[in-house]
PDB file of C-alpha atoms in Angstrom:
ATOM      1  CA  MET A   1     204.941  57.168   8.594  1.00 71.00           C
ATOM      2  CA  ARG A   2     206.838  59.742  10.506  1.00 77.00           C
ATOM      3  CA  LYS A   3     204.899  62.275  12.467  1.00 82.00           C
ATOM      4  CA  ILE A   4     205.228  66.060  12.447  1.00 81.00           C
ATOM      5  CA  ILE A   5     205.032  67.283  16.078  1.00 78.00           C
ATOM      6  CA  VAL A   6     204.695  71.016  16.402  1.00 78.00           C
ATOM      7  CA  ALA A   7     206.219  72.732  19.485  1.00 75.00           C
ATOM      8  CA  GLU A   8     205.274  76.421  19.828  1.00 74.00           C
ATOM      9  CA  PHE A   9     205.554  78.922  22.658  1.00 69.00           C
ATOM     10  CA  VAL A  10     201.920  80.363  22.759  1.00 72.00           C
ATOM     11  CA  SER A  11     200.071  82.154  25.530  1.00 71.00           C
ATOM     12  CA  LEU A  12     196.773  80.693  27.092  1.00 75.00           C
ATOM     13  CA  ASP A  13     194.928  83.288  25.071  1.00 74.00           C
ATOM     14  CA  GLY A  14     196.388  81.959  21.790  1.00 72.00           C
ATOM     15  CA  VAL A  15     198.994  84.759  21.086  1.00 66.00           C
ATOM     16  CA  ILE A  16     202.342  83.771  19.552  1.00 66.00           C
ATOM     17  CA  LYS A  17     204.438  86.960  19.852  1.00 61.00           C
ATOM     18  CA  ALA A  18     206.228  87.915  16.696  1.00 57.00           C
ATOM     19  CA  LEU A  19     209.353  89.935  16.987  1.00 57.00           C
ATOM     20  CA  GLY A  20     208.949  93.622  16.531  1.00 55.00           C
ATOM     21  CA  PRO A  21     210.930  96.022  14.362  1.00 51.00           C
ATOM     22  CA  GLY A  22     214.550  95.907  15.516  1.00 58.00           C
ATOM     23  CA  GLU A  23     213.942  92.959  17.852  1.00 62.00           C
ATOM     24  CA  ASP A  24     216.247  90.028  17.729  1.00 62.00           C
ATOM     25  CA  THR A  25     216.501  87.187  20.170  1.00 60.00           C
ATOM     26  CA  GLY A  26     219.562  85.821  18.509  1.00 60.00           C
ATOM     27  CA  GLY A  27     217.606  82.663  17.750  1.00 57.00           C
ATOM     28  CA  GLY A  28     216.893  81.921  21.489  1.00 59.00           C
ATOM     29  CA  PRO A  29     213.488  81.970  23.147  1.00 61.00           C
ATOM     30  CA  PRO A  30     211.735  85.223  23.457  1.00 61.00           C
ATOM     31  CA  GLU A  31     212.148  87.095  26.764  1.00 65.00           C
ATOM     32  CA  TRP A  32     208.644  86.915  27.727  1.00 61.00           C
ATOM     33  CA  ILE A  33     208.797  83.029  28.093  1.00 67.00           C
ATOM     34  CA  ALA A  34     211.427  83.300  30.931  1.00 68.00           C
ATOM     35  CA  SER A  35     209.013  85.047  33.217  1.00 70.00           C
ATOM     36  CA  HIS A  36     206.493  82.181  32.735  1.00 72.00           C
ATOM     37  CA  ARG A  37     208.923  79.156  33.344  1.00 78.00           C
ATOM     38  CA  ASP A  38     208.102  76.680  36.020  1.00 86.00           C
ATOM     39  CA  PRO A  39     209.363  73.176  36.999  1.00 90.00           C
ATOM     40  CA  VAL A  40     206.725  71.314  35.047  1.00 90.00           C
ATOM     41  CA  SER A  41     207.014  73.259  31.837  1.00 82.00           C
ATOM     42  CA  SER A  42     210.778  73.322  32.071  1.00 82.00           C
ATOM     43  CA  ALA A  43     210.852  69.326  32.458  1.00 90.00           C
ATOM     44  CA  ALA A  44     208.539  68.973  29.581  1.00 85.00           C
ATOM     45  CA  VAL A  45     210.853  71.142  27.260  1.00 81.00           C
ATOM     46  CA  GLN A  46     214.018  69.456  28.590  1.00 85.00           C
ATOM     47  CA  LYS A  47     212.486  65.913  27.887  1.00 87.00           C
ATOM     48  CA  GLN A  48     211.511  67.085  24.378  1.00 83.00           C
ATOM     49  CA  MET A  49     215.086  68.588  23.740  1.00 82.00           C
ATOM     50  CA  ASN A  50     216.724  65.295  24.749  1.00 86.00           C
ATOM     51  CA  MET A  51     214.802  63.305  22.092  1.00 85.00           C
ATOM     52  CA  PRO A  52     216.414  62.541  18.686  1.00 86.00           C
ATOM     53  CA  VAL A  53     214.776  64.799  16.202  1.00 88.00           C
ATOM     54  CA  ASP A  54     214.760  66.164  12.586  1.00 92.00           C
ATOM     55  CA  LEU A  55     213.492  69.738  12.471  1.00 93.00           C
ATOM     56  CA  LEU A  56     211.139  71.329   9.946  1.00 94.00           C
ATOM     57  CA  LEU A  57     211.817  75.135  10.025  1.00 94.00           C
ATOM     58  CA  GLY A  58     211.012  78.043   8.015  1.00 92.00           C
ATOM     59  CA  ARG A  59     213.566  80.298   6.585  1.00 93.00           C
ATOM     60  CA  ILE A  60     213.594  83.130   9.097  1.00 88.00           C
ATOM     61  CA  THR A  61     213.423  80.707  12.141  1.00 87.00           C
ATOM     62  CA  PHE A  62     216.328  78.686  10.547  1.00 93.00           C
ATOM     63  CA  ASP A  63     218.319  81.824  10.020  1.00 90.00           C
ATOM     64  CA  GLU A  64     217.831  82.931  13.677  1.00 86.00           C
ATOM     65  CA  TRP A  65     218.577  79.498  15.100  1.00 89.00           C
ATOM     66  CA  GLY A  66     221.602  79.080  12.837  1.00 92.00           C
ATOM     67  CA  ARG A  67     223.171  82.070  14.594  1.00 89.00           C
ATOM     68  CA  PHE A  68     222.212  80.999  18.217  1.00 87.00           C
ATOM     69  CA  TRP A  69     222.297  77.118  18.470  1.00 90.00           C
ATOM     70  CA  PRO A  70     225.625  76.185  16.989  1.00 92.00           C
ATOM     71  CA  GLN A  71     227.405  78.270  19.783  1.00 89.00           C
ATOM     72  CA  ARG A  72     225.185  76.704  22.532  1.00 86.00           C
ATOM     73  CA  ASN A  73     225.781  72.877  21.937  1.00 84.00           C
ATOM     74  CA  ASP A  74     225.860  72.418  25.877  1.00 88.00           C
ATOM     75  CA  MET A  75     222.165  73.425  25.819  1.00 84.00           C
ATOM     76  CA  TRP A  76     220.622  71.358  23.157  1.00 86.00           C
ATOM     77  CA  PRO A  77     223.152  69.110  21.416  1.00 88.00           C
ATOM     78  CA  ALA A  78     220.571  67.425  19.391  1.00 91.00           C
ATOM     79  CA  VAL A  79     219.701  70.480  17.463  1.00 92.00           C
ATOM     80  CA  ASN A  80     223.198  70.592  15.910  1.00 93.00           C
ATOM     81  CA  THR A  81     223.152  66.965  14.737  1.00 93.00           C
ATOM     82  CA  ALA A  82     219.405  66.993  13.500  1.00 94.00           C
ATOM     83  CA  THR A  83     218.712  67.231  10.062  1.00 95.00           C
ATOM     84  CA  LYS A  84     217.143  70.576   9.525  1.00 96.00           C
ATOM     85  CA  TYR A  85     214.520  70.655   6.724  1.00 96.00           C
ATOM     86  CA  VAL A  86     214.155  74.203   5.753  1.00 97.00           C
ATOM     87  CA  ALA A  87     211.180  75.628   3.793  1.00 96.00           C
ATOM     88  CA  SER A  88     212.493  78.408   1.567  1.00 96.00           C
ATOM     89  CA  ASN A  89     212.318  79.553  -1.886  1.00 94.00           C
ATOM     90  CA  THR A  90     215.396  81.911  -1.474  1.00 94.00           C
ATOM     91  CA  MET A  91     217.928  80.024   0.627  1.00 95.00           C
ATOM     92  CA  THR A  92     219.735  76.966  -0.863  1.00 95.00           C
ATOM     93  CA  SER A  93     222.741  76.592   1.427  1.00 95.00           C
ATOM     94  CA  HIS A  94     224.128  77.298   4.968  1.00 96.00           C
ATOM     95  CA  GLU A  95     227.087  76.351   7.001  1.00 95.00           C
ATOM     96  CA  TRP A  96     224.737  75.010   9.789  1.00 96.00           C
ATOM     97  CA  GLN A  97     224.638  71.260   8.723  1.00 96.00           C
ATOM     98  CA  PRO A  98     222.968  68.881   8.128  1.00 97.00           C
ATOM     99  CA  SER A  99     220.422  71.148   6.329  1.00 97.00           C
ATOM    100  CA  VAL A 100     218.082  70.294   3.532  1.00 96.00           C
ATOM    101  CA  PHE A 101     216.420  73.142   1.711  1.00 97.00           C
ATOM    102  CA  LEU A 102     212.894  72.616   0.329  1.00 97.00           C
ATOM    103  CA  ASN A 103     211.563  74.963  -2.353  1.00 96.00           C
ATOM    104  CA  GLY A 104     208.750  74.754  -4.760  1.00 95.00           C
ATOM    105  CA  ASP A 105     205.772  72.601  -3.648  1.00 96.00           C
ATOM    106  CA  ILE A 106     206.791  72.452   0.040  1.00 94.00           C
ATOM    107  CA  ALA A 107     203.740  70.472   1.112  1.00 94.00           C
ATOM    108  CA  GLU A 108     204.526  67.784  -1.510  1.00 95.00           C
ATOM    109  CA  LYS A 109     208.183  67.597  -0.460  1.00 94.00           C
ATOM    110  CA  ILE A 110     207.173  67.239   3.381  1.00 92.00           C
ATOM    111  CA  THR A 111     204.865  64.558   2.371  1.00 91.00           C
ATOM    112  CA  LYS A 112     207.672  62.654   0.846  1.00 91.00           C
ATOM    113  CA  ILE A 113     209.900  63.112   3.811  1.00 88.00           C
ATOM    114  CA  LYS A 114     207.217  61.903   6.067  1.00 85.00           C
TER     115      LYS A 114
END
């Protein structure tokens, strides 16, 4: 059975910063992350980015990433070739492929994918 591995940028006190009104990172990492980079965390992220993956994304993250990552193939080539499973009841297609849109009972569909 496949595993779902979650990768999040979260502070030590458990905060995951949401974007505020009018903020847009263009799909890249939030600016607050850059000030906390170090060689160990950068190596861990780079190792993860070099692994073959499929991605499970929410619609908003997919929409943001779809604007950012296709133009930055040199940074993370695997993101563009990965199958992107998108949990959305409103989006059904997108030019960033390969993408599979999941609607309805998302938990059931993820269980089948696993």
